[in-house]
mmCIF file of N, CA and C and ligand atoms in Angstrom:
data_model
loop_
_atom_site.group_PDB
_atom_site.id
_atom_site.type_symbol
_atom_site.label_atom_id
_atom_site.label_comp_id
_atom_site.label_asym_id
_atom_site.label_seq_id
_atom_site.Cartn_x
_atom_site.Cartn_y
_atom_site.Cartn_z
ATOM 1 N N UNK T 1 -26.733 -71.884 -75.427
ATOM 2 C CA UNK T 1 -28.028 -71.148 -75.030
ATOM 3 C C UNK T 1 -28.649 -71.958 -73.982
ATOM 4 N N UNK T 2 -29.239 -71.096 -72.993
ATOM 5 C CA UNK T 2 -30.072 -71.690 -72.088
ATOM 6 C C UNK T 2 -31.507 -71.381 -72.215
ATOM 7 N N UNK T 3 -32.301 -72.312 -72.100
ATOM 8 C CA UNK T 3 -33.890 -72.182 -72.227
ATOM 9 C C UNK T 3 -34.333 -71.441 -70.831
ATOM 10 N N UNK T 4 -35.184 -70.368 -71.188
ATOM 11 C CA UNK T 4 -35.798 -69.725 -70.098
ATOM 12 C C UNK T 4 -37.237 -70.355 -70.013
ATOM 13 N N UNK T 5 -37.363 -71.041 -68.851
ATOM 14 C CA UNK T 5 -38.566 -71.776 -68.435
ATOM 15 C C UNK T 5 -39.408 -71.033 -67.540
ATOM 16 N N UNK T 6 -40.595 -70.752 -67.817
ATOM 17 C CA UNK T 6 -41.543 -70.058 -66.938
ATOM 18 C C UNK T 6 -42.279 -70.785 -65.940
ATOM 19 N N UNK T 7 -42.132 -70.383 -64.715
ATOM 20 C CA UNK T 7 -42.619 -70.928 -63.482
ATOM 21 C C UNK T 7 -43.982 -70.115 -63.077
ATOM 22 N N UNK T 8 -45.166 -70.547 -63.378
ATOM 23 C CA UNK T 8 -46.429 -69.786 -62.805
ATOM 24 C C UNK T 8 -46.404 -69.602 -61.255
ATOM 25 N N UNK T 9 -45.987 -70.715 -60.680
ATOM 26 C CA UNK T 9 -45.983 -70.862 -59.145
ATOM 27 C C UNK T 9 -44.658 -70.441 -58.517
ATOM 28 N N UNK T 10 -44.639 -69.320 -57.887
ATOM 29 C CA UNK T 10 -43.523 -68.654 -57.315
ATOM 30 C C UNK T 10 -42.745 -69.682 -56.203
ATOM 31 N N UNK T 11 -43.605 -70.542 -55.534
ATOM 32 C CA UNK T 11 -43.027 -71.452 -54.576
ATOM 33 C C UNK T 11 -42.243 -72.585 -55.306
ATOM 34 N N UNK T 12 -42.701 -72.884 -56.470
ATOM 35 C CA UNK T 12 -42.056 -74.038 -57.136
ATOM 36 C C UNK T 12 -40.846 -73.384 -57.835
ATOM 37 N N UNK T 13 -40.992 -72.088 -58.277
ATOM 38 C CA UNK T 13 -39.883 -71.484 -58.931
ATOM 39 C C UNK T 13 -38.686 -71.466 -57.938
ATOM 40 N N UNK T 14 -38.917 -71.100 -56.790
ATOM 41 C CA UNK T 14 -37.826 -70.766 -55.754
ATOM 42 C C UNK T 14 -37.351 -72.238 -55.263
ATOM 43 N N UNK T 15 -38.105 -73.401 -55.308
ATOM 44 C CA UNK T 15 -37.662 -74.609 -54.983
ATOM 45 C C UNK T 15 -36.821 -75.254 -55.834
ATOM 46 N N UNK T 16 -37.068 -75.003 -57.197
ATOM 47 C CA UNK T 16 -36.205 -75.810 -58.140
ATOM 48 C C UNK T 16 -34.991 -75.088 -58.518
ATOM 49 N N UNK T 17 -34.978 -73.654 -58.468
ATOM 50 C CA UNK T 17 -33.765 -72.829 -58.776
ATOM 51 C C UNK T 17 -33.040 -73.133 -59.916
ATOM 52 N N UNK T 18 -33.938 -73.306 -61.076
ATOM 53 C CA UNK T 18 -33.347 -73.764 -62.270
ATOM 54 C C UNK T 18 -32.641 -72.543 -62.915
ATOM 55 N N UNK T 19 -31.338 -72.811 -63.307
ATOM 56 C CA UNK T 19 -30.789 -71.616 -64.049
ATOM 57 C C UNK T 19 -31.440 -71.084 -65.325
ATOM 58 N N UNK T 20 -31.751 -69.985 -65.524
ATOM 59 C CA UNK T 20 -32.635 -69.445 -66.545
ATOM 60 C C UNK T 20 -34.048 -69.387 -66.588
ATOM 61 N N UNK T 21 -34.480 -70.002 -65.402
ATOM 62 C CA UNK T 21 -35.958 -70.027 -65.245
ATOM 63 C C UNK T 21 -36.482 -68.598 -64.616
ATOM 64 N N UNK T 22 -37.688 -68.459 -64.927
ATOM 65 C CA UNK T 22 -38.254 -67.208 -64.539
ATOM 66 C C UNK T 22 -39.699 -67.248 -64.055
ATOM 67 N N UNK T 23 -40.074 -66.243 -63.247
ATOM 68 C CA UNK T 23 -41.570 -66.097 -62.803
ATOM 69 C C UNK T 23 -41.724 -64.614 -62.731
ATOM 70 N N UNK T 24 -42.985 -64.294 -63.486
ATOM 71 C CA UNK T 24 -43.447 -63.035 -63.569
ATOM 72 C C UNK T 24 -44.541 -62.659 -62.522
ATOM 73 N N UNK T 25 -44.340 -61.685 -61.901
ATOM 74 C CA UNK T 25 -45.332 -61.204 -60.763
ATOM 75 C C UNK T 25 -46.031 -59.914 -61.169
ATOM 76 N N UNK T 26 -47.273 -60.224 -61.686
ATOM 77 C CA UNK T 26 -48.003 -58.933 -62.200
ATOM 78 C C UNK T 26 -48.463 -57.932 -61.051
ATOM 79 N N UNK T 27 -48.397 -58.395 -59.894
ATOM 80 C CA UNK T 27 -48.828 -57.485 -58.674
ATOM 81 C C UNK T 27 -47.708 -56.613 -58.346
ATOM 82 N N UNK T 28 -46.555 -56.701 -58.692
ATOM 83 C CA UNK T 28 -45.360 -55.835 -58.319
ATOM 84 C C UNK T 28 -44.880 -55.168 -59.559
ATOM 85 N N UNK T 29 -44.779 -53.832 -59.456
ATOM 86 C CA UNK T 29 -44.241 -52.954 -60.428
ATOM 87 C C UNK T 29 -44.938 -51.766 -60.961
ATOM 88 N N UNK T 30 -46.178 -51.854 -60.554
ATOM 89 C CA UNK T 30 -47.184 -50.615 -60.810
ATOM 90 C C UNK T 30 -48.085 -51.044 -62.006
ATOM 91 N N UNK T 31 -48.803 -50.151 -62.464
ATOM 92 C CA UNK T 31 -49.909 -50.209 -63.413
ATOM 93 C C UNK T 31 -49.515 -50.619 -64.863
ATOM 94 N N UNK T 32 -48.252 -50.315 -65.215
ATOM 95 C CA UNK T 32 -47.778 -50.565 -66.531
ATOM 96 C C UNK T 32 -46.586 -51.427 -66.570
ATOM 97 N N UNK T 33 -46.379 -52.151 -65.418
ATOM 98 C CA UNK T 33 -45.187 -52.904 -65.297
ATOM 99 C C UNK T 33 -45.252 -54.175 -64.479
ATOM 100 N N UNK T 34 -44.351 -55.018 -64.343
ATOM 101 C CA UNK T 34 -44.476 -56.108 -63.543
ATOM 102 C C UNK T 34 -43.016 -56.693 -63.189
ATOM 103 N N UNK T 35 -42.911 -57.356 -62.228
ATOM 104 C CA UNK T 35 -41.574 -57.856 -61.826
ATOM 105 C C UNK T 35 -41.181 -59.168 -62.406
ATOM 106 N N UNK T 36 -40.126 -59.164 -63.105
ATOM 107 C CA UNK T 36 -39.545 -60.375 -63.693
ATOM 108 C C UNK T 36 -38.555 -61.069 -62.659
ATOM 109 N N UNK T 37 -38.815 -62.157 -62.227
ATOM 110 C CA UNK T 37 -37.839 -62.727 -61.225
ATOM 111 C C UNK T 37 -37.161 -63.899 -62.028
ATOM 112 N N UNK T 38 -35.961 -64.083 -61.941
ATOM 113 C CA UNK T 38 -35.132 -65.030 -62.654
ATOM 114 C C UNK T 38 -33.919 -65.560 -62.026
ATOM 115 N N UNK T 39 -33.636 -66.651 -62.354
ATOM 116 C CA UNK T 39 -32.409 -67.434 -61.948
ATOM 117 C C UNK T 39 -31.397 -67.165 -63.000
ATOM 118 N N UNK T 40 -30.164 -66.441 -62.651
ATOM 119 C CA UNK T 40 -29.152 -66.310 -63.647
ATOM 120 C C UNK T 40 -28.821 -67.509 -64.488
ATOM 121 N N UNK T 41 -28.685 -67.336 -65.844
ATOM 122 C CA UNK T 41 -28.222 -68.581 -66.548
ATOM 123 C C UNK T 41 -26.854 -69.172 -66.203
ATOM 124 N N UNK T 42 -26.121 -68.346 -65.557
ATOM 125 C CA UNK T 42 -24.803 -68.850 -65.124
ATOM 126 C C UNK T 42 -24.727 -69.865 -63.919
ATOM 127 N N UNK T 43 -26.043 -69.891 -63.399
ATOM 128 C CA UNK T 43 -26.048 -70.731 -62.086
ATOM 129 C C UNK T 43 -25.800 -70.245 -60.837
ATOM 130 N N UNK T 44 -25.513 -68.914 -60.786
ATOM 131 C CA UNK T 44 -25.015 -68.344 -59.444
ATOM 132 C C UNK T 44 -26.304 -68.167 -58.588
ATOM 133 N N UNK T 45 -26.067 -67.725 -57.344
ATOM 134 C CA UNK T 45 -27.243 -67.595 -56.465
ATOM 135 C C UNK T 45 -28.230 -66.680 -56.846
ATOM 136 N N UNK T 46 -29.437 -66.865 -56.585
ATOM 137 C CA UNK T 46 -30.543 -66.079 -57.053
ATOM 138 C C UNK T 46 -31.561 -66.121 -56.113
ATOM 139 N N UNK T 47 -32.860 -65.627 -56.477
ATOM 140 C CA UNK T 47 -33.093 -65.049 -57.909
ATOM 141 C C UNK T 47 -32.859 -63.652 -57.941
ATOM 142 N N UNK T 48 -32.847 -63.122 -59.124
ATOM 143 C CA UNK T 48 -32.739 -61.612 -59.377
ATOM 144 C C UNK T 48 -33.951 -60.951 -59.783
ATOM 145 N N UNK T 49 -34.174 -59.841 -59.611
ATOM 146 C CA UNK T 49 -35.512 -59.106 -60.053
ATOM 147 C C UNK T 49 -35.382 -58.076 -60.925
ATOM 148 N N UNK T 50 -35.862 -57.859 -62.092
ATOM 149 C CA UNK T 50 -35.908 -56.648 -62.845
ATOM 150 C C UNK T 50 -37.359 -56.267 -63.214
ATOM 151 N N UNK T 51 -37.539 -54.845 -63.573
ATOM 152 C CA UNK T 51 -38.699 -54.461 -63.837
ATOM 153 C C UNK T 51 -39.007 -54.555 -65.349
ATOM 154 N N UNK T 52 -40.216 -55.038 -65.554
ATOM 155 C CA UNK T 52 -40.479 -55.185 -67.142
ATOM 156 C C UNK T 52 -41.739 -54.543 -67.435
ATOM 157 N N UNK T 53 -41.845 -54.025 -68.778
ATOM 158 C CA UNK T 53 -43.060 -53.316 -69.100
ATOM 159 C C UNK T 53 -43.971 -54.135 -69.939
ATOM 160 N N UNK T 54 -45.243 -54.114 -69.685
ATOM 161 C CA UNK T 54 -46.289 -54.760 -70.430
ATOM 162 C C UNK T 54 -46.595 -54.127 -71.815
ATOM 163 N N UNK T 55 -46.514 -52.853 -71.820
ATOM 164 C CA UNK T 55 -46.778 -52.016 -73.113
ATOM 165 C C UNK T 55 -45.576 -51.133 -73.205
ATOM 166 N N UNK T 56 -44.537 -51.661 -73.806
ATOM 167 C CA UNK T 56 -43.256 -50.819 -73.889
ATOM 168 C C UNK T 56 -42.574 -50.736 -72.529
ATOM 169 N N UNK T 57 -41.522 -49.950 -72.699
ATOM 170 C CA UNK T 57 -40.609 -49.852 -71.493
ATOM 171 C C UNK T 57 -41.176 -48.882 -70.391
ATOM 172 N N UNK T 58 -41.269 -49.331 -69.298
ATOM 173 C CA UNK T 58 -41.929 -48.556 -68.171
ATOM 174 C C UNK T 58 -41.077 -47.359 -67.878
ATOM 175 N N UNK T 59 -41.817 -46.257 -67.318
ATOM 176 C CA UNK T 59 -41.280 -45.035 -66.892
ATOM 177 C C UNK T 59 -40.166 -45.295 -65.914
ATOM 178 N N UNK T 60 -40.241 -46.231 -65.033
ATOM 179 C CA UNK T 60 -39.207 -46.457 -63.928
ATOM 180 C C UNK T 60 -37.972 -46.901 -64.647
ATOM 181 N N UNK T 61 -36.959 -46.575 -63.948
ATOM 182 C CA UNK T 61 -35.652 -46.987 -64.624
ATOM 183 C C UNK T 61 -34.602 -47.663 -63.561
ATOM 184 N N UNK T 62 -33.773 -48.664 -63.785
ATOM 185 C CA UNK T 62 -33.852 -49.344 -65.104
ATOM 186 C C UNK T 62 -34.933 -50.324 -65.154
ATOM 187 N N UNK T 63 -35.342 -50.524 -66.431
ATOM 188 C CA UNK T 63 -36.420 -51.328 -66.801
ATOM 189 C C UNK T 63 -36.274 -51.839 -68.178
ATOM 190 N N UNK T 64 -37.075 -52.921 -68.528
ATOM 191 C CA UNK T 64 -36.953 -53.542 -69.748
ATOM 192 C C UNK T 64 -38.280 -53.649 -70.509
ATOM 193 N N UNK T 65 -38.174 -53.729 -71.757
ATOM 194 C CA UNK T 65 -39.367 -53.986 -72.440
ATOM 195 C C UNK T 65 -39.579 -55.577 -72.692
ATOM 196 N N UNK T 66 -40.663 -55.966 -72.457
ATOM 197 C CA UNK T 66 -41.195 -57.463 -72.469
ATOM 198 C C UNK T 66 -41.999 -57.750 -73.728
ATOM 199 N N UNK T 67 -41.859 -58.636 -74.546
ATOM 200 C CA UNK T 67 -42.803 -58.770 -75.739
ATOM 201 C C UNK T 67 -44.213 -59.612 -75.306
ATOM 202 N N UNK T 68 -44.317 -59.802 -74.032
ATOM 203 C CA UNK T 68 -45.571 -60.417 -73.495
ATOM 204 C C UNK T 68 -45.626 -61.962 -73.647
ATOM 205 N N UNK T 69 -44.570 -62.574 -74.192
ATOM 206 C CA UNK T 69 -44.731 -64.054 -74.272
ATOM 207 C C UNK T 69 -44.209 -64.703 -73.106
ATOM 208 N N UNK T 70 -44.901 -65.656 -72.550
ATOM 209 C CA UNK T 70 -44.526 -66.426 -71.356
ATOM 210 C C UNK T 70 -43.698 -67.627 -71.730
ATOM 211 N N UNK T 71 -43.971 -68.203 -72.971
ATOM 212 C CA UNK T 71 -43.478 -69.324 -73.589
ATOM 213 C C UNK T 71 -42.002 -69.117 -74.163
ATOM 214 N N UNK T 72 -42.018 -67.980 -74.924
ATOM 215 C CA UNK T 72 -40.696 -67.616 -75.733
ATOM 216 C C UNK T 72 -40.358 -66.167 -75.449
ATOM 217 N N UNK T 73 -40.161 -65.703 -74.304
ATOM 218 C CA UNK T 73 -40.256 -64.242 -73.931
ATOM 219 C C UNK T 73 -38.832 -63.713 -74.610
ATOM 220 N N UNK T 74 -38.988 -62.362 -74.976
ATOM 221 C CA UNK T 74 -37.867 -61.492 -75.436
ATOM 222 C C UNK T 74 -37.878 -60.207 -74.588
ATOM 223 N N UNK T 75 -36.716 -59.990 -73.840
ATOM 224 C CA UNK T 75 -36.488 -58.642 -73.114
ATOM 225 C C UNK T 75 -35.579 -57.715 -73.946
ATOM 226 N N UNK T 76 -35.725 -56.462 -73.868
ATOM 227 C CA UNK T 76 -34.869 -55.504 -74.412
ATOM 228 C C UNK T 76 -34.806 -54.321 -73.421
ATOM 229 N N UNK T 77 -33.533 -53.958 -73.252
ATOM 230 C CA UNK T 77 -32.243 -54.241 -73.687
ATOM 231 C C UNK T 77 -31.748 -55.621 -73.264
ATOM 232 N N UNK T 78 -30.341 -55.789 -73.183
ATOM 233 C CA UNK T 78 -29.742 -56.881 -72.713
ATOM 234 C C UNK T 78 -29.646 -56.745 -71.081
ATOM 235 N N UNK T 79 -29.276 -57.977 -70.645
ATOM 236 C CA UNK T 79 -29.495 -58.028 -69.092
ATOM 237 C C UNK T 79 -27.978 -58.105 -68.585
ATOM 238 N N UNK T 80 -27.664 -57.367 -67.681
ATOM 239 C CA UNK T 80 -26.292 -57.293 -67.131
ATOM 240 C C UNK T 80 -26.420 -57.621 -65.672
ATOM 241 N N UNK T 81 -25.698 -58.812 -65.193
ATOM 242 C CA UNK T 81 -25.721 -59.233 -63.906
ATOM 243 C C UNK T 81 -24.513 -58.687 -63.203
ATOM 244 N N UNK T 82 -24.640 -57.667 -62.228
ATOM 245 C CA UNK T 82 -23.489 -57.179 -61.659
ATOM 246 C C UNK T 82 -22.802 -58.118 -60.661
ATOM 247 N N UNK T 83 -23.751 -58.890 -60.059
ATOM 248 C CA UNK T 83 -23.253 -60.041 -59.049
ATOM 249 C C UNK T 83 -22.124 -60.788 -59.589
ATOM 250 N N UNK T 84 -22.421 -61.297 -60.842
ATOM 251 C CA UNK T 84 -21.432 -62.441 -61.312
ATOM 252 C C UNK T 84 -20.938 -62.102 -62.662
ATOM 253 N N UNK T 85 -21.290 -60.842 -63.192
ATOM 254 C CA UNK T 85 -20.478 -60.590 -64.522
ATOM 255 C C UNK T 85 -21.158 -61.159 -65.775
ATOM 256 N N UNK T 86 -22.341 -61.916 -65.542
ATOM 257 C CA UNK T 86 -22.972 -62.525 -66.716
ATOM 258 C C UNK T 86 -23.881 -61.410 -67.468
ATOM 259 N N UNK T 87 -23.538 -61.308 -68.685
ATOM 260 C CA UNK T 87 -24.161 -60.403 -69.562
ATOM 261 C C UNK T 87 -24.787 -61.027 -70.932
ATOM 262 N N UNK T 88 -26.068 -60.684 -71.104
ATOM 263 C CA UNK T 88 -26.583 -61.356 -72.209
ATOM 264 C C UNK T 88 -27.913 -60.726 -72.445
ATOM 265 N N UNK T 89 -28.564 -61.651 -73.583
ATOM 266 C CA UNK T 89 -29.908 -61.349 -74.040
ATOM 267 C C UNK T 89 -30.867 -62.496 -73.656
ATOM 268 N N UNK T 90 -32.246 -62.118 -73.379
ATOM 269 C CA UNK T 90 -33.266 -63.102 -73.428
ATOM 270 C C UNK T 90 -33.989 -62.901 -74.737
ATOM 271 N N UNK T 91 -33.750 -63.823 -75.760
ATOM 272 C CA UNK T 91 -34.572 -63.698 -76.890
ATOM 273 C C UNK T 91 -35.207 -64.940 -77.336
ATOM 274 N N UNK T 92 -36.514 -64.794 -77.466
ATOM 275 C CA UNK T 92 -37.358 -65.931 -78.128
ATOM 276 C C UNK T 92 -37.120 -67.081 -77.034
ATOM 277 N N UNK T 93 -37.090 -66.756 -75.952
ATOM 278 C CA UNK T 93 -37.121 -67.998 -74.810
ATOM 279 C C UNK T 93 -35.848 -68.565 -74.547
ATOM 280 N N UNK T 94 -34.684 -67.948 -75.068
ATOM 281 C CA UNK T 94 -33.415 -68.387 -74.720
ATOM 282 C C UNK T 94 -32.447 -67.383 -74.321
ATOM 283 N N UNK T 95 -31.820 -67.637 -73.113
ATOM 284 C CA UNK T 95 -30.634 -66.711 -72.870
ATOM 285 C C UNK T 95 -29.366 -66.843 -73.620
ATOM 286 N N UNK T 96 -28.936 -65.829 -74.210
ATOM 287 C CA UNK T 96 -27.755 -65.794 -75.034
ATOM 288 C C UNK T 96 -26.583 -64.868 -74.473
ATOM 289 N N UNK T 97 -25.456 -65.309 -74.333
ATOM 290 C CA UNK T 97 -24.355 -64.621 -73.897
ATOM 291 C C UNK T 97 -24.020 -63.448 -74.936
ATOM 292 N N UNK T 98 -23.907 -62.136 -74.374
ATOM 293 C CA UNK T 98 -23.566 -61.151 -75.281
ATOM 294 C C UNK T 98 -22.125 -61.181 -75.839
HETATM 295 ZN ZN1 ZN X 101 -24.771 -65.397 -62.447
#
């Protein structure tokens, strides 16, 4: 399993390119959602962006429900990376292969 480390600073996030790390941008995604930027746990080129809901799953699709934790986040449902084929879960701050 790979630890999901949060980077509050987007520039630092993009400089370190740490596999499994993420940055949440609350200014992107609309009133009930945010952008979840992350580097794939497999280490392939990134970052990727998905839409997460702050209070349940957003109306926009595809999107994920976020439990609100920055230190040990959980996303539902699983994340499928078309680019590299990585498929798995972010649960309690760790990326787990499905
Ligand atoms: Zn990948």
